[in-house]
Short mmCIF file of C-alpha atoms and ligand atoms in Angstrom, two decimals:
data_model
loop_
_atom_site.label_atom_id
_atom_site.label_comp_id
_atom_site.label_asym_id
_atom_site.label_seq_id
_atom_site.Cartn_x
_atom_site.Cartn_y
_atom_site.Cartn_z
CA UNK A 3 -16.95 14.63 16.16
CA UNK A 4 -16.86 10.74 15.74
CA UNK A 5 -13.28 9.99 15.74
CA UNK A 6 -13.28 8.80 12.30
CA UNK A 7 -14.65 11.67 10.95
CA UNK A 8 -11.39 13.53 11.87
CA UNK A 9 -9.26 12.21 9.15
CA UNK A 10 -12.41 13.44 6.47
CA UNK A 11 -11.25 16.40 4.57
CA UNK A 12 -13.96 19.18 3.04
CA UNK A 13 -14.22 16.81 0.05
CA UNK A 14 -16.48 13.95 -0.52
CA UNK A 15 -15.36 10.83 -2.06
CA UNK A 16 -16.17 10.68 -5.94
CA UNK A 17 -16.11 6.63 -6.56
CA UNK A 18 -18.33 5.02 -8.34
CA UNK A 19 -21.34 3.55 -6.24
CA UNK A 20 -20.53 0.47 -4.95
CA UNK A 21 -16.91 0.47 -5.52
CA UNK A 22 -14.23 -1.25 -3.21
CA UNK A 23 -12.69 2.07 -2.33
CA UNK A 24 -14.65 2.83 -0.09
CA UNK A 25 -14.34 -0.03 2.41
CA UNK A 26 -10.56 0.31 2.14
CA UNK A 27 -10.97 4.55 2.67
CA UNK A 28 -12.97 3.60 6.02
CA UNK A 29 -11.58 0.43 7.31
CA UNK A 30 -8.25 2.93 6.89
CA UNK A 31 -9.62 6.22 8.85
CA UNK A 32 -10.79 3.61 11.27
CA UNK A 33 -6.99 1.85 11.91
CA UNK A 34 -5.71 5.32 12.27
CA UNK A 35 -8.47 6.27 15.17
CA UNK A 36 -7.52 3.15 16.67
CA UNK A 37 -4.13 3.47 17.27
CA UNK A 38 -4.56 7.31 17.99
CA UNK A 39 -2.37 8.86 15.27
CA UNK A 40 -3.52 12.29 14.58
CA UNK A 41 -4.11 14.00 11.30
CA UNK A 42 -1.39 15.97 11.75
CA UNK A 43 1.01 13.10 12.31
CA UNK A 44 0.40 11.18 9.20
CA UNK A 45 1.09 11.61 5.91
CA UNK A 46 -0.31 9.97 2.84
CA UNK A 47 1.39 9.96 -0.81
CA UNK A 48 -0.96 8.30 -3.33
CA UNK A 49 -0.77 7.12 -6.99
CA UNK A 50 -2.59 8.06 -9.98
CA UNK A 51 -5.63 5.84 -10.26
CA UNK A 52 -8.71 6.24 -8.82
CA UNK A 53 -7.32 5.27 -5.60
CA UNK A 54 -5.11 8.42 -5.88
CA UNK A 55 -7.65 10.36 -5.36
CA UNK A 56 -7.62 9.64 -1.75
CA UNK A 57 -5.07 12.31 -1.64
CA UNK A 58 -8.32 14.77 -1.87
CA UNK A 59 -10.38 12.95 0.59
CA UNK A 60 -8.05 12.66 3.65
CA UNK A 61 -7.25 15.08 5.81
CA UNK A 62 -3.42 14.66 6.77
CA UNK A 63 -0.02 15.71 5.13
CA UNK A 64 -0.87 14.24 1.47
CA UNK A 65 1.01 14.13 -1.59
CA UNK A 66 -0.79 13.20 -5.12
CA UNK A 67 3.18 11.56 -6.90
CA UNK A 68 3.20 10.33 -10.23
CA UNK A 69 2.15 7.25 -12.01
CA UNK A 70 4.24 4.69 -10.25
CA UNK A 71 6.29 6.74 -8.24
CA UNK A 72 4.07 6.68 -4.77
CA UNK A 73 6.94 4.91 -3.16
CA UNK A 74 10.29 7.09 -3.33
CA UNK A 75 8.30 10.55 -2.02
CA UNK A 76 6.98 8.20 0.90
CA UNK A 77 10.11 7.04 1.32
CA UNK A 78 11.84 10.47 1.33
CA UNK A 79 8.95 11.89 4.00
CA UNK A 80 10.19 9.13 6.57
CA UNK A 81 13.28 10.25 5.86
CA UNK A 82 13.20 13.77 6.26
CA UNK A 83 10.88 13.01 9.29
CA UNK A 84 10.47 9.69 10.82
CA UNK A 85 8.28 10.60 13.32
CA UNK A 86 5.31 10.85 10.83
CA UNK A 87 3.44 7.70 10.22
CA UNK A 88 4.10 7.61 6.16
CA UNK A 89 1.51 5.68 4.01
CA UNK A 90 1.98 4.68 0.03
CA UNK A 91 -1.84 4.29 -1.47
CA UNK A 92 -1.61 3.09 -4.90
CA UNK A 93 -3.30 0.80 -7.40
CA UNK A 94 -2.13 -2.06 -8.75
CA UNK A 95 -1.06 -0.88 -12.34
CA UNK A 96 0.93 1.62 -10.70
CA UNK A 97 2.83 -0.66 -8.01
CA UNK A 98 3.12 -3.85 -9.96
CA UNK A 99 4.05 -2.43 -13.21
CA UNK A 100 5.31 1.40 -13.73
CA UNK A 101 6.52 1.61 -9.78
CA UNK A 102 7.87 -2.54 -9.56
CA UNK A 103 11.42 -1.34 -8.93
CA UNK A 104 10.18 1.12 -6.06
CA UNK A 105 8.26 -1.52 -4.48
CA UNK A 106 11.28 -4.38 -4.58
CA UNK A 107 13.69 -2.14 -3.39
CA UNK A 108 11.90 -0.92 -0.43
CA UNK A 109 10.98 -3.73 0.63
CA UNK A 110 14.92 -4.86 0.34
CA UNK A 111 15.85 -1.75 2.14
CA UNK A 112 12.70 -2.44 4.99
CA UNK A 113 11.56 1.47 4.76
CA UNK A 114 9.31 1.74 7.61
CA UNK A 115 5.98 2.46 5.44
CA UNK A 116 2.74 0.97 5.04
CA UNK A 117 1.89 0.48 1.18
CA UNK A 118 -1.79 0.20 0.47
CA UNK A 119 -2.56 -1.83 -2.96
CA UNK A 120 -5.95 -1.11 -4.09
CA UNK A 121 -5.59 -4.56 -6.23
CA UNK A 122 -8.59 -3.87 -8.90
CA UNK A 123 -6.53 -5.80 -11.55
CA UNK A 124 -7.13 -3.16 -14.10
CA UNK A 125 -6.77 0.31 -14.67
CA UNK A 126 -9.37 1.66 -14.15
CA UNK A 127 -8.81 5.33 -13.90
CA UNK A 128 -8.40 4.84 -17.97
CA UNK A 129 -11.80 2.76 -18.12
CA UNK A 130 -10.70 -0.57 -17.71
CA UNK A 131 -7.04 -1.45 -19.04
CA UNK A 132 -4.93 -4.55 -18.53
CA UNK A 133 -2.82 -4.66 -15.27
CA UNK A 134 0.26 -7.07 -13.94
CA UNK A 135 -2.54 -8.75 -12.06
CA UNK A 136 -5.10 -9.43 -14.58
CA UNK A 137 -5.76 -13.22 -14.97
CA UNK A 138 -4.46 -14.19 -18.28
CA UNK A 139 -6.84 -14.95 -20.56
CA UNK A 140 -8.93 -11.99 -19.72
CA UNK A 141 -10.38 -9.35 -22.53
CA UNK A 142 -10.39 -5.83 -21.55
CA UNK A 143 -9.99 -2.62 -24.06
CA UNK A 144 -6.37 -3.59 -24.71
CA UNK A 145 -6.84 -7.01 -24.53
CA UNK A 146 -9.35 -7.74 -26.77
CA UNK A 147 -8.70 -11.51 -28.19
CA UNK A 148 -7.39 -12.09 -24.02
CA UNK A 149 -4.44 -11.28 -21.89
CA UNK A 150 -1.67 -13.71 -22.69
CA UNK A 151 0.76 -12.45 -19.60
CA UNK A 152 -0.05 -14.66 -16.59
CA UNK A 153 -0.43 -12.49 -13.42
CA UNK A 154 2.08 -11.10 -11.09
CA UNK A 155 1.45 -12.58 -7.74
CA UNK A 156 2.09 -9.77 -4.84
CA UNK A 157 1.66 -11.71 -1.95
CA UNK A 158 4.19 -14.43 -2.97
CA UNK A 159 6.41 -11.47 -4.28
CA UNK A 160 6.68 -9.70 -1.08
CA UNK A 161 7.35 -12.86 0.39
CA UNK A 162 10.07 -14.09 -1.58
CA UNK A 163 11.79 -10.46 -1.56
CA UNK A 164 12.32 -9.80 2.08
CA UNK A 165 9.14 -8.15 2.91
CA UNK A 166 9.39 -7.94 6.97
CA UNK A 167 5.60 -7.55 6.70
CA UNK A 168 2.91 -8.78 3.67
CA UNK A 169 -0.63 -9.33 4.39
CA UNK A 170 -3.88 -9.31 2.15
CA UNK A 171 -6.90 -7.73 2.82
CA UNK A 172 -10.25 -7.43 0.91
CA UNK A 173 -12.14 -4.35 0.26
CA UNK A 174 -15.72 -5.87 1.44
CA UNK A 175 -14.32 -7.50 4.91
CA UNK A 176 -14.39 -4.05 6.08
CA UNK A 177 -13.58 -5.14 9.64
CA UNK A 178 -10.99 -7.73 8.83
CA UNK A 179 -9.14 -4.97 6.66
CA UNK A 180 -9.58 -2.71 10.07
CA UNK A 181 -7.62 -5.07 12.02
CA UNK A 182 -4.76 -5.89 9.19
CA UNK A 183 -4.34 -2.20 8.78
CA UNK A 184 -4.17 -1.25 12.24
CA UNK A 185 -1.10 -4.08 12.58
CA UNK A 186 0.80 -3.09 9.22
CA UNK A 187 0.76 0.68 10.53
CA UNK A 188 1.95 -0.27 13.46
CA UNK A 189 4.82 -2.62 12.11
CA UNK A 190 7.73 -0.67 12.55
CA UNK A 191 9.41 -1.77 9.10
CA UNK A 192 8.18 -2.09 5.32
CA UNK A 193 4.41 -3.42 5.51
CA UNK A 194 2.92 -4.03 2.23
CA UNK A 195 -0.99 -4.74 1.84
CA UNK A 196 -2.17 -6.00 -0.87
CA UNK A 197 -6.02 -6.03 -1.05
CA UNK A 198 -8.53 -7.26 -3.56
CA UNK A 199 -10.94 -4.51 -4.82
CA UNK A 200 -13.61 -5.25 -6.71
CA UNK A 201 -13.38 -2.70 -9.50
CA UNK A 202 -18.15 -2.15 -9.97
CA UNK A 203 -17.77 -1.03 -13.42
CA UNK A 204 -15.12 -2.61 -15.38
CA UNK A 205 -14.79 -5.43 -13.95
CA UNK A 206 -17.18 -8.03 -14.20
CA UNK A 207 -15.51 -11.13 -13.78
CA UNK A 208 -13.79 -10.51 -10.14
CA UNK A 209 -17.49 -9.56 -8.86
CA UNK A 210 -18.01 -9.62 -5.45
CA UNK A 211 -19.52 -12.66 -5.73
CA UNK A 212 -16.68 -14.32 -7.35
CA UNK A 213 -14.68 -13.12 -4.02
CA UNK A 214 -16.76 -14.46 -1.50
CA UNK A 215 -17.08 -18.35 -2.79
CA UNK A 216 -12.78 -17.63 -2.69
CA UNK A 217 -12.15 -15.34 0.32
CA UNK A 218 -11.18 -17.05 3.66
CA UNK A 219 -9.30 -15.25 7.03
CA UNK A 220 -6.10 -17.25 7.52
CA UNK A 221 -6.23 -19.22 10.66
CA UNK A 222 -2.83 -20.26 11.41
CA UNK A 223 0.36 -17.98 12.11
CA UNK A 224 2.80 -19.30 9.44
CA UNK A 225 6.59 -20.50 10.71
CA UNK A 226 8.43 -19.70 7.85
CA UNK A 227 8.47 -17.76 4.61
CA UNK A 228 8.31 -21.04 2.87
CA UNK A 229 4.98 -22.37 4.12
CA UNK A 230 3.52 -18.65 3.92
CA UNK A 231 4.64 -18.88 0.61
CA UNK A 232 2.87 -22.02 -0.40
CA UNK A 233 -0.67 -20.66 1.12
CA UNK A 234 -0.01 -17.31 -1.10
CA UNK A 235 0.39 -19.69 -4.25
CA UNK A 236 -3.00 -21.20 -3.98
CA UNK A 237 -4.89 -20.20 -7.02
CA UNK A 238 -8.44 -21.88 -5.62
CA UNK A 239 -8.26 -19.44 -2.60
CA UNK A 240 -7.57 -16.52 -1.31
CA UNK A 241 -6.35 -16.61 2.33
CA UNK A 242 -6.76 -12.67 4.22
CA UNK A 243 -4.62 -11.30 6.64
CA UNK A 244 -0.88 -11.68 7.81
CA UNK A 245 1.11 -14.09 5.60
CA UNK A 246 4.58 -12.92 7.26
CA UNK A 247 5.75 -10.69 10.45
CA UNK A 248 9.45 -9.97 11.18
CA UNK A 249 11.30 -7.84 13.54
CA UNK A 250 14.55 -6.16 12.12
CA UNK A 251 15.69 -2.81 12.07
CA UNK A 252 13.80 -0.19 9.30
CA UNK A 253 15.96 1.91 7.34
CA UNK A 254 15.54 4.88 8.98
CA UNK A 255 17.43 3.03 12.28
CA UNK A 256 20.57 2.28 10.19
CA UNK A 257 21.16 5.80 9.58
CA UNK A 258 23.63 7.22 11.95
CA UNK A 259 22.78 10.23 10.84
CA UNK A 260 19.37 10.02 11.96
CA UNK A 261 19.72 8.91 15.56
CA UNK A 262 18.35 11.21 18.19
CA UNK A 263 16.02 13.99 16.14
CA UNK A 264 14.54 13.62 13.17
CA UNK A 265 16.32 15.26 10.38
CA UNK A 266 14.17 18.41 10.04
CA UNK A 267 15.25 19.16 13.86
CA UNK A 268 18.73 19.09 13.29
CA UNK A 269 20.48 22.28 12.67
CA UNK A 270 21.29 23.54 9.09
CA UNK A 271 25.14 23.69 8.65
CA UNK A 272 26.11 25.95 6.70
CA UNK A 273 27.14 24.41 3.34
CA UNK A 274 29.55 26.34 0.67
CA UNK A 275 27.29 25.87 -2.42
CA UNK A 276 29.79 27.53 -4.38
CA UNK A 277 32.66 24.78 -3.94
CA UNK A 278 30.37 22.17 -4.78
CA UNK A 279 28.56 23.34 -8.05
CA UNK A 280 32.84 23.91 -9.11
CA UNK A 281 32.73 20.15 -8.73
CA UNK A 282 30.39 19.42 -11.24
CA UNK A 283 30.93 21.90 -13.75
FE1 LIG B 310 -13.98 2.18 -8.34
FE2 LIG B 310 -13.81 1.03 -10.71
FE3 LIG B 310 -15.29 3.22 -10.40
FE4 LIG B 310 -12.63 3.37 -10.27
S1 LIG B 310 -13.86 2.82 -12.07
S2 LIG B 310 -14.07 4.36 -8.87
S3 LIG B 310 -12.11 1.40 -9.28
S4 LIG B 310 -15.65 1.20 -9.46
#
């Protein structure tokens, strides 16, 4: 068995042909083979979307949440075990609009997960919707005279809210994406990844042709949030890779409570139930 192959559940992805998923659902199983995590050691909570269906396709601990609400079941999973290596996948509709709060307060609290945007800048589950990230101006079914919102920006909003880790990555720089992945999972802290997916069906403005006259690897190791934060507001283009890298403690290694074992190893005390439903009714 190739050693990517172990991550592949019994089902077979159902994307369109040609669409961005599937670079990120390889360049992903790859990252994990690299850095030797086992199936059985990871778990993956996606989004509704089409990205959500990875939750079929993967072969781990996986949870298919709610729209928007990825983030607090990945959150609670490090939790209840931190050993696992936890991973949000989710779309952009879902992160950047229904699940915003999630996202900034994660990030805040530095919840050792790695969040995977699959930044289409639609929804396109629903056949092609407006999203936080759609360029303004653009028509889509619920647009139809143009957007008028201009877009959220997620790399300079990770930046500016304490994100210990924010990179972007793009769908069709399979390799690149390999290498960004295989860092943000191994951050030990909040790691969010945005990357740019061109959407083959509905979109066809942000073509993949459109990406590659804008799409550039980032050369330089920025010094400070600031100057990462003036590369991530260029609007002529799109740098890839890691905009910002910090070391401070994740959440999960503030909690006395959690310090030795994981909290599914520790012992069950025994709890009168009784007492404390009295309290509340
Ligand atoms: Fe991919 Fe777009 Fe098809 Fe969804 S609708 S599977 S994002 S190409």
């Amino acid at each position: 068995m190739r050693e990517v192959n172990q991550y592949d559940s019994h089902l077979k992805p159902t994307w369109c042909p040609g669409c961005g998923n599937f670079g990120i659902f390889t360049a992903l199983k790859e990252a994990l083979a690299q850095l030797k995590i086992k199936p059985h050691k990871v778990a993956i909570v996606t989004d509704v979307g089409c990205s959500g269906n990875n939750a079929d396709f993967f072969k781990a601990y996986t949870l298919h949440a709610l729209h928007g609400r990825a983030l607090p079941p990945a959150a609670g999973i490090k939790l209840a075990n931190h050993q696992l290596t936890v991973l949000a996948i989710i779309g952009d509709g879902g992160c950047y609009g229904e699940g915003l709060t999630h996202l900034i307060n994660l990030m805040r609290g530095n919840h050792d997960i790695t969040v995977l945007v699959h930044n289409n800048h639609l929804y396109s589950l629903t056949t092609g919707q407006y999203s936080p990230t759609t360029p303004k101006g653009t028509v889509t079914k619920s647009t139809p005279d143009g957007s008028i919102e201009v877009p959220l920006n997620p790399v300079a909003l990770g930046l500016a809210n304490q994100a210990a880790f924010v990179a972007r990555g793009y769908a069709f720089s399979q390799e690149h994406l390999k290498s960004t992945l295989t860092k943000a999972i191994r951050h030990v802290g909040f790691s969010l990844v945005d990357i740019l997916q061109p959407c083959v069906t509905f979109d066809k403005n942000q073509t993949a042709a459109w990406y590659q006259e804008r799409v550039f690897k980032l050369k330089k190791k920025f010094s400070s949030r600031q100057e990462a934060f003036t590369e991530a507001l260029r609007e002529d283009k799109l740098g890839l890779g890691i905009f910002w890298q910090e070391k401070r403690p994740a959440y999960h290694q503030e909690l006395k409570v959690l310090e030795g074992k994981p909290l599914i190893a520790k012992p069950i005390e025994k709890v009168n139930l009784g007492k404390l439903i009295e309290e509340f009714i």
